[in-house]
mmCIF file of C-alpha atoms and ligand atoms in Angstrom:
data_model
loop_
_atom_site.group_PDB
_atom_site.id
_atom_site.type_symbol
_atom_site.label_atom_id
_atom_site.label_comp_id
_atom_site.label_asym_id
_atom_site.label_seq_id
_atom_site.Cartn_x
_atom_site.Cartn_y
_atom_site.Cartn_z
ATOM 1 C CA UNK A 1 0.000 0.000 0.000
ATOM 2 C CA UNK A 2 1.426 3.238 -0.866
ATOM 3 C CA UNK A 3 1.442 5.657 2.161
ATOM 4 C CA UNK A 4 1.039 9.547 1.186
ATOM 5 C CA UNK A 5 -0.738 11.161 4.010
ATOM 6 C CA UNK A 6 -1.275 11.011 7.338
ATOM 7 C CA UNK A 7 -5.129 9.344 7.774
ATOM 8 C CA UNK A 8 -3.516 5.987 5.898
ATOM 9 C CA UNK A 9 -0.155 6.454 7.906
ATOM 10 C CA UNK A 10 -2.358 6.366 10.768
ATOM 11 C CA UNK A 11 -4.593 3.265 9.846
ATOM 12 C CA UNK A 12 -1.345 1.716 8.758
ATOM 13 C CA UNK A 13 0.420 1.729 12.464
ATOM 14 C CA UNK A 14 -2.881 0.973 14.298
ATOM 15 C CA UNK A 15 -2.841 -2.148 12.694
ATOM 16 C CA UNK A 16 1.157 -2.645 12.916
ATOM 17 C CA UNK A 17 0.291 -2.325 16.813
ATOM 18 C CA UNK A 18 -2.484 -4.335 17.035
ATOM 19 C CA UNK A 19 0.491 -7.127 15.252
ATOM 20 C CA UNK A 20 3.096 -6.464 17.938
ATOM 21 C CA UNK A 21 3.824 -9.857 20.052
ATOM 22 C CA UNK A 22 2.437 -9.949 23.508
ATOM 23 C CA UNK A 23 5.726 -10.601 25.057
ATOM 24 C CA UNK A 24 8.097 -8.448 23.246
ATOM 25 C CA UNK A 25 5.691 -5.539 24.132
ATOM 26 C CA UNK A 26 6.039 -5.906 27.593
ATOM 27 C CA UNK A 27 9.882 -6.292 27.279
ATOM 28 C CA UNK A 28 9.686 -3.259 25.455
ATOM 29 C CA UNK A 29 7.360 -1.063 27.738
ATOM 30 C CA UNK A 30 10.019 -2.771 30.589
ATOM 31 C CA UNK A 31 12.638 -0.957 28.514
ATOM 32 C CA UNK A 32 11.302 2.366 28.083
ATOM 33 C CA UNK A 33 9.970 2.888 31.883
ATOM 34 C CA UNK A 34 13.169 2.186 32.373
ATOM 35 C CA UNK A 35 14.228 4.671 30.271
ATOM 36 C CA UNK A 36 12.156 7.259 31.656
ATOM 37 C CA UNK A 37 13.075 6.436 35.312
ATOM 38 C CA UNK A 38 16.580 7.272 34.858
ATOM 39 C CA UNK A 39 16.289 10.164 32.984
ATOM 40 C CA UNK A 40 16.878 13.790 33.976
ATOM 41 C CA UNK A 41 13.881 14.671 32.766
ATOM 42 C CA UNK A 42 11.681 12.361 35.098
ATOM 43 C CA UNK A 43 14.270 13.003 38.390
ATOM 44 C CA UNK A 44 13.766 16.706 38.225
ATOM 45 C CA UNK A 45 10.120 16.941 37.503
ATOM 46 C CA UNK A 46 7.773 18.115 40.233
ATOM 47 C CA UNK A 47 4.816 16.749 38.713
ATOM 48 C CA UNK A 48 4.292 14.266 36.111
ATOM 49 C CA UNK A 49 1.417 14.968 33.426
ATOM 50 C CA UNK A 50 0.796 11.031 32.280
ATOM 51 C CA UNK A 51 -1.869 9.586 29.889
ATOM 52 C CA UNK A 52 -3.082 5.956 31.071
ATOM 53 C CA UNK A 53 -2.039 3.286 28.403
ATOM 54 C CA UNK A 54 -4.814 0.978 26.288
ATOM 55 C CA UNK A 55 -3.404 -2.110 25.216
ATOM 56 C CA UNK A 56 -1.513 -0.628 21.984
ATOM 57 C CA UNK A 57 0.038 2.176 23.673
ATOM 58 C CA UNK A 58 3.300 1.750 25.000
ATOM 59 C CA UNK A 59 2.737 1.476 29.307
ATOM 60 C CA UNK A 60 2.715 3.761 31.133
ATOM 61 C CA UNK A 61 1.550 1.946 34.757
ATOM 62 C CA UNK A 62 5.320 0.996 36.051
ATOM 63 C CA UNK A 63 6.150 4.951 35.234
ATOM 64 C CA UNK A 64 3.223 5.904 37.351
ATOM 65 C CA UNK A 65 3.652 3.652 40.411
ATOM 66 C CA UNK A 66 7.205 4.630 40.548
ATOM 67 C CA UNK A 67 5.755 8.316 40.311
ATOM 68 C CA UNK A 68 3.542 8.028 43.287
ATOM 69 C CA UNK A 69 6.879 6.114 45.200
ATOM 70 C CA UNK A 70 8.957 9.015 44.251
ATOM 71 C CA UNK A 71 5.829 11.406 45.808
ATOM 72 C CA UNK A 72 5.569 13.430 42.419
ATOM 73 C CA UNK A 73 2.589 14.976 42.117
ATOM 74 C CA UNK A 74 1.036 12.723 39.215
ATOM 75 C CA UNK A 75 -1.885 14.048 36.648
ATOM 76 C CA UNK A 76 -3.736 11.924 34.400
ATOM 77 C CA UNK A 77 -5.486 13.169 31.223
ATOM 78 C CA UNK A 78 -9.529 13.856 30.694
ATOM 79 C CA UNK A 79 -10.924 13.844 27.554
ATOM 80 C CA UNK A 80 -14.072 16.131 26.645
ATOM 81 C CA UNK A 81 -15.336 14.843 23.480
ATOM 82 C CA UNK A 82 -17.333 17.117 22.348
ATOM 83 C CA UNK A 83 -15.093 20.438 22.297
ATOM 84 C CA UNK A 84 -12.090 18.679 21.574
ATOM 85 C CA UNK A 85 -10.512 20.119 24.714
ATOM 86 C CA UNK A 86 -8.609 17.875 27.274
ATOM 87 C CA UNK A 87 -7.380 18.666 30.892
ATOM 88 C CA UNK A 88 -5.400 16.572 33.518
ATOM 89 C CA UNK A 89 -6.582 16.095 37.165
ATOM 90 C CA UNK A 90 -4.316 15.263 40.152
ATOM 91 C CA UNK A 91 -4.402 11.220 40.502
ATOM 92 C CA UNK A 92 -3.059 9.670 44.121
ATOM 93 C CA UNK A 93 -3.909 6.057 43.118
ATOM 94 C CA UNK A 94 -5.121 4.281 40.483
ATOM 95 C CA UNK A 95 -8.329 4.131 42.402
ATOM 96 C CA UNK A 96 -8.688 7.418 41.407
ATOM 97 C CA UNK A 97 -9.386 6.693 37.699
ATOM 98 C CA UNK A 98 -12.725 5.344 36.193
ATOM 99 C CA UNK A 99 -13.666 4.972 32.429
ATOM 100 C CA UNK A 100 -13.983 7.844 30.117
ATOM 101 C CA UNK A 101 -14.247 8.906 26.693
ATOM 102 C CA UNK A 102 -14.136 5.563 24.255
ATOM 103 C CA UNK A 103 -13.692 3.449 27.373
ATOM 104 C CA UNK A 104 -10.454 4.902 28.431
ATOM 105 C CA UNK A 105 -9.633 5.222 32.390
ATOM 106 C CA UNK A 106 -9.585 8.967 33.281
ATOM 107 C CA UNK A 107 -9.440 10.289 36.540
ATOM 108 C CA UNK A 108 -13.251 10.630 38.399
ATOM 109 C CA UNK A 109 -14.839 13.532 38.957
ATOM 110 C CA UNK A 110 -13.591 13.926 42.340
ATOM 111 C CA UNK A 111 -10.246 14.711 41.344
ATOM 112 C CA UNK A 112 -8.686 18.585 41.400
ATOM 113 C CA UNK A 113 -7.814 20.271 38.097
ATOM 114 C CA UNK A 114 -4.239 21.073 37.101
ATOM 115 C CA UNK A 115 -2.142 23.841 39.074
ATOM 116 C CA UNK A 116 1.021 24.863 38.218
ATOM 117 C CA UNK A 117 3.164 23.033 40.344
ATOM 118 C CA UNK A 118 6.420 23.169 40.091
ATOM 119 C CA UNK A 119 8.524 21.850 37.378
ATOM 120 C CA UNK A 120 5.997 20.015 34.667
ATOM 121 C CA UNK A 121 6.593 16.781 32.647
ATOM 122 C CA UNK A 122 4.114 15.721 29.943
ATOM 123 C CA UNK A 123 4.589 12.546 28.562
ATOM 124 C CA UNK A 124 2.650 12.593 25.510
ATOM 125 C CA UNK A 125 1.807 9.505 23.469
ATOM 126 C CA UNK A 126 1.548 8.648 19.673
ATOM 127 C CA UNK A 127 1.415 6.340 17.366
ATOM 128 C CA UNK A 128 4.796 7.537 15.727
ATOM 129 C CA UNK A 129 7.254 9.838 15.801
ATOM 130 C CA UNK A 130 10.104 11.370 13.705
ATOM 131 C CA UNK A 131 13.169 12.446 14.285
ATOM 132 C CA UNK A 132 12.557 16.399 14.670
ATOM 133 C CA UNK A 133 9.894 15.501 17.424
ATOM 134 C CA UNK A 134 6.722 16.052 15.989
ATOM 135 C CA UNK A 135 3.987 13.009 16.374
ATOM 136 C CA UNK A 136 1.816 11.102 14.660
ATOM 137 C CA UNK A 137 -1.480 10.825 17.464
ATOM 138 C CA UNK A 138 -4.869 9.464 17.290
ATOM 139 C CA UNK A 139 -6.183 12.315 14.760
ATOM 140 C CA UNK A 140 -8.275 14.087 17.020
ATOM 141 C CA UNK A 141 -5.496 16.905 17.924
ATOM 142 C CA UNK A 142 -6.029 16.770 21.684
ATOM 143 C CA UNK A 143 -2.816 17.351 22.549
ATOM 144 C CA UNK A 144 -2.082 19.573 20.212
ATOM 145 C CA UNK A 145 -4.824 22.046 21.232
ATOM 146 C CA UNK A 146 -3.526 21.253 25.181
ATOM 147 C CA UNK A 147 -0.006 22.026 24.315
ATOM 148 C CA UNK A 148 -0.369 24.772 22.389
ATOM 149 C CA UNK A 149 -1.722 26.606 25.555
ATOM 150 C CA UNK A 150 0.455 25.110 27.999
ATOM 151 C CA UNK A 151 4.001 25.453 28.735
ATOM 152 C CA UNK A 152 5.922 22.267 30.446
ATOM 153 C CA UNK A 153 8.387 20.189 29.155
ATOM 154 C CA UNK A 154 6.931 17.274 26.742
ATOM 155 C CA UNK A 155 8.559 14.001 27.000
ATOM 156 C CA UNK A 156 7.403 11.843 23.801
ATOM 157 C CA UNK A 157 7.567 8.135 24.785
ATOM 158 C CA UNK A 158 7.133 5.633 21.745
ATOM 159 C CA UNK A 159 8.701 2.315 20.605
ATOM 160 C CA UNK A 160 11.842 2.555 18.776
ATOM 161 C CA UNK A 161 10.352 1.155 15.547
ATOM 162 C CA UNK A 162 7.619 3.635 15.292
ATOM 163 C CA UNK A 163 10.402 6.516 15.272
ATOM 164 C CA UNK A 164 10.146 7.162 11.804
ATOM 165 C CA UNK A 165 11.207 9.556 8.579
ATOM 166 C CA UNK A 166 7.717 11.280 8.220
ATOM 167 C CA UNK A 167 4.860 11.426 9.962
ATOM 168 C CA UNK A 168 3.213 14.230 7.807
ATOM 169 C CA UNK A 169 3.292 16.998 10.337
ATOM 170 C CA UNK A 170 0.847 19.782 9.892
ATOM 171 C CA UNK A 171 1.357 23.495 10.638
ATOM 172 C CA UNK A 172 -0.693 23.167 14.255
ATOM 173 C CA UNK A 173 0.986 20.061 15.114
ATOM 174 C CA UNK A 174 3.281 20.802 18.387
ATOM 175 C CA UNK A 175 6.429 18.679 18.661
ATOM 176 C CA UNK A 176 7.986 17.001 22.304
ATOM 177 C CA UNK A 177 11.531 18.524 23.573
ATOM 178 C CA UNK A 178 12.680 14.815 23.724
ATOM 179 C CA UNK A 179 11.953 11.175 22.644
ATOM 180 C CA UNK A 180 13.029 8.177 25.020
ATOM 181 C CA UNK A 181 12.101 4.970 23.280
ATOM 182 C CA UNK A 182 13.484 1.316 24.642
ATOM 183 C CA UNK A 183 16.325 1.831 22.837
ATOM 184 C CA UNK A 184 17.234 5.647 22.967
ATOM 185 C CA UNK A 185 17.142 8.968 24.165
ATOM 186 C CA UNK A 186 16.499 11.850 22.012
ATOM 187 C CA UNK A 187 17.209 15.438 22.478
ATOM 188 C CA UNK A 188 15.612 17.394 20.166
ATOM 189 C CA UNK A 189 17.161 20.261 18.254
ATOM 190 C CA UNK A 190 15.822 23.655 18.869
ATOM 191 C CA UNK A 191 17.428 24.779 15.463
ATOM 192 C CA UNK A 192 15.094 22.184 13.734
ATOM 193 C CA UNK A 193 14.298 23.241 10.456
ATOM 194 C CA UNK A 194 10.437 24.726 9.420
HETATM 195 P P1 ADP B 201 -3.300 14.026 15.975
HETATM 196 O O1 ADP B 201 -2.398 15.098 16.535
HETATM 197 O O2 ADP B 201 -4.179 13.385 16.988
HETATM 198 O O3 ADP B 201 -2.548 13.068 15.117
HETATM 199 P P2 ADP B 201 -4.104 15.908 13.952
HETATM 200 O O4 ADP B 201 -2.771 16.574 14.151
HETATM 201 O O5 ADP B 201 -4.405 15.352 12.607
HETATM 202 O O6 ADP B 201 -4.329 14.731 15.003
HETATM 203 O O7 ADP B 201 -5.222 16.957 14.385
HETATM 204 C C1 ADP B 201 -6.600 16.579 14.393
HETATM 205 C C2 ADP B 201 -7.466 17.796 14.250
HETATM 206 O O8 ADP B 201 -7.299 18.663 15.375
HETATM 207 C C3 ADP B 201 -7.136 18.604 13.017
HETATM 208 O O9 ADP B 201 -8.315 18.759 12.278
HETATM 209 C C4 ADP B 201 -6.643 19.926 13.526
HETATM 210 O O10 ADP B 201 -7.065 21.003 12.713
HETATM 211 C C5 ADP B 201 -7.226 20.010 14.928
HETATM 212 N N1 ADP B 201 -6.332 20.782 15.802
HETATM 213 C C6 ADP B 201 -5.085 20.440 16.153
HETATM 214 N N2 ADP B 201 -4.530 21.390 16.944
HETATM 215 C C7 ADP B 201 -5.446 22.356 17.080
HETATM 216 C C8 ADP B 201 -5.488 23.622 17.754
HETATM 217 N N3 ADP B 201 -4.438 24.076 18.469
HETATM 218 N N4 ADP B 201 -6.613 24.350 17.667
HETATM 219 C C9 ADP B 201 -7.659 23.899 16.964
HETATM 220 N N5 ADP B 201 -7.695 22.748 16.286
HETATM 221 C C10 ADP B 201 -6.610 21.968 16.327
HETATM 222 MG MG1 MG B 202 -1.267 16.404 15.519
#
């Protein structure tokens, strides 16, 4: 199939996912929480901005106990569908979460909005990435629209065969500062070209 634009990119890697063995996944998610434990990124952030995995999304669980261990103030992404908008509430436990938009856990409506607090981390998921940061998401531009009015550092986590050439960036996509995949971390340029 020839692959020119982003909707059959995107239908094209949901199904790649959907193909990736059971057990090398986990190995893989093992890797990259890792990863993101030792980084500098993760030590000296305050507060971690997290999305909760579904099954094709790389894990984000061992990151997020380890969070609460480390007492980091950990917030977990809400969806509202019909605006397009999304906002994170704090999480303590993953008690706190209950299912959401298309199923996925989000935290309940008990849980307190976003302050700033301290230094931020976002980790931001996708379904690819390239090189220059920018990502390939779901195709609903939710974070996009969050982090174009929101200033923290963005941490893009993905697996290190989804790191690819082109993902087709548009003009309001918003690329991460870094990528850590199980095999790498990425620092991204800030001279990247336009
Ligand atoms: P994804 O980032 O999930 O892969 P896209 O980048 O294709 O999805 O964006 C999906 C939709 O969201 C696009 O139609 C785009 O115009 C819209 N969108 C993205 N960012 C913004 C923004 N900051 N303000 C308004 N609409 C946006
Ligand atoms: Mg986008």
């Amino acid at each position: 199939m020839q692959i020119n634009d982003k909707r059959a990119l995107r239908k094209e890697l949901i199904i790649r996912r959907r193909q990736v063995d059971k057990r090398i996944k986990s190995e893989m998610d093992k890797a990259i929480a890792d990863n993101v434990l030792a980084s500098d990124c993760y030590k000296s952030a305050d507060s971690l901005l997290i999305y909760i995995s579904t099954e094709i999304e790389v894990d984000t669980r061992q990151i997020i106990m380890q969070a609460f261990k480390d007492e980091k103030a950990v917030y977990a992404p809400r969806c509202m569908a019909g605006d397009g908008e999304m906002c994170f509430c704090k999480i303590s436990s993953f008690n706190d979460l209950e299912p959401g938009y298309k199923g996925i856990l989000e935290p309940n409506s008990s849980c307190q909005g976003l302050v700033h607090a301290g230094k931020m981390l976002c980790a931001v998921p996708a379904l690819a990435y390239d090189l220059q940061g920018f990502r390939l998401g779901y195709g609903k531009g939710y974070y996009d629209r969050f982090l174009a009015g929101f200033t923290c550092q963005k941490l893009g986590i993905c697996y290190d065969e989804f790191i690819l050439d082109d993902v087709f960036r548009d003009k309001h996509d918003v690329p991460v500062d870094m990528i850590i995949s199980d095999k790498r971390e990425i620092f991204i340029d800030d001279r990247r070209e336009e």
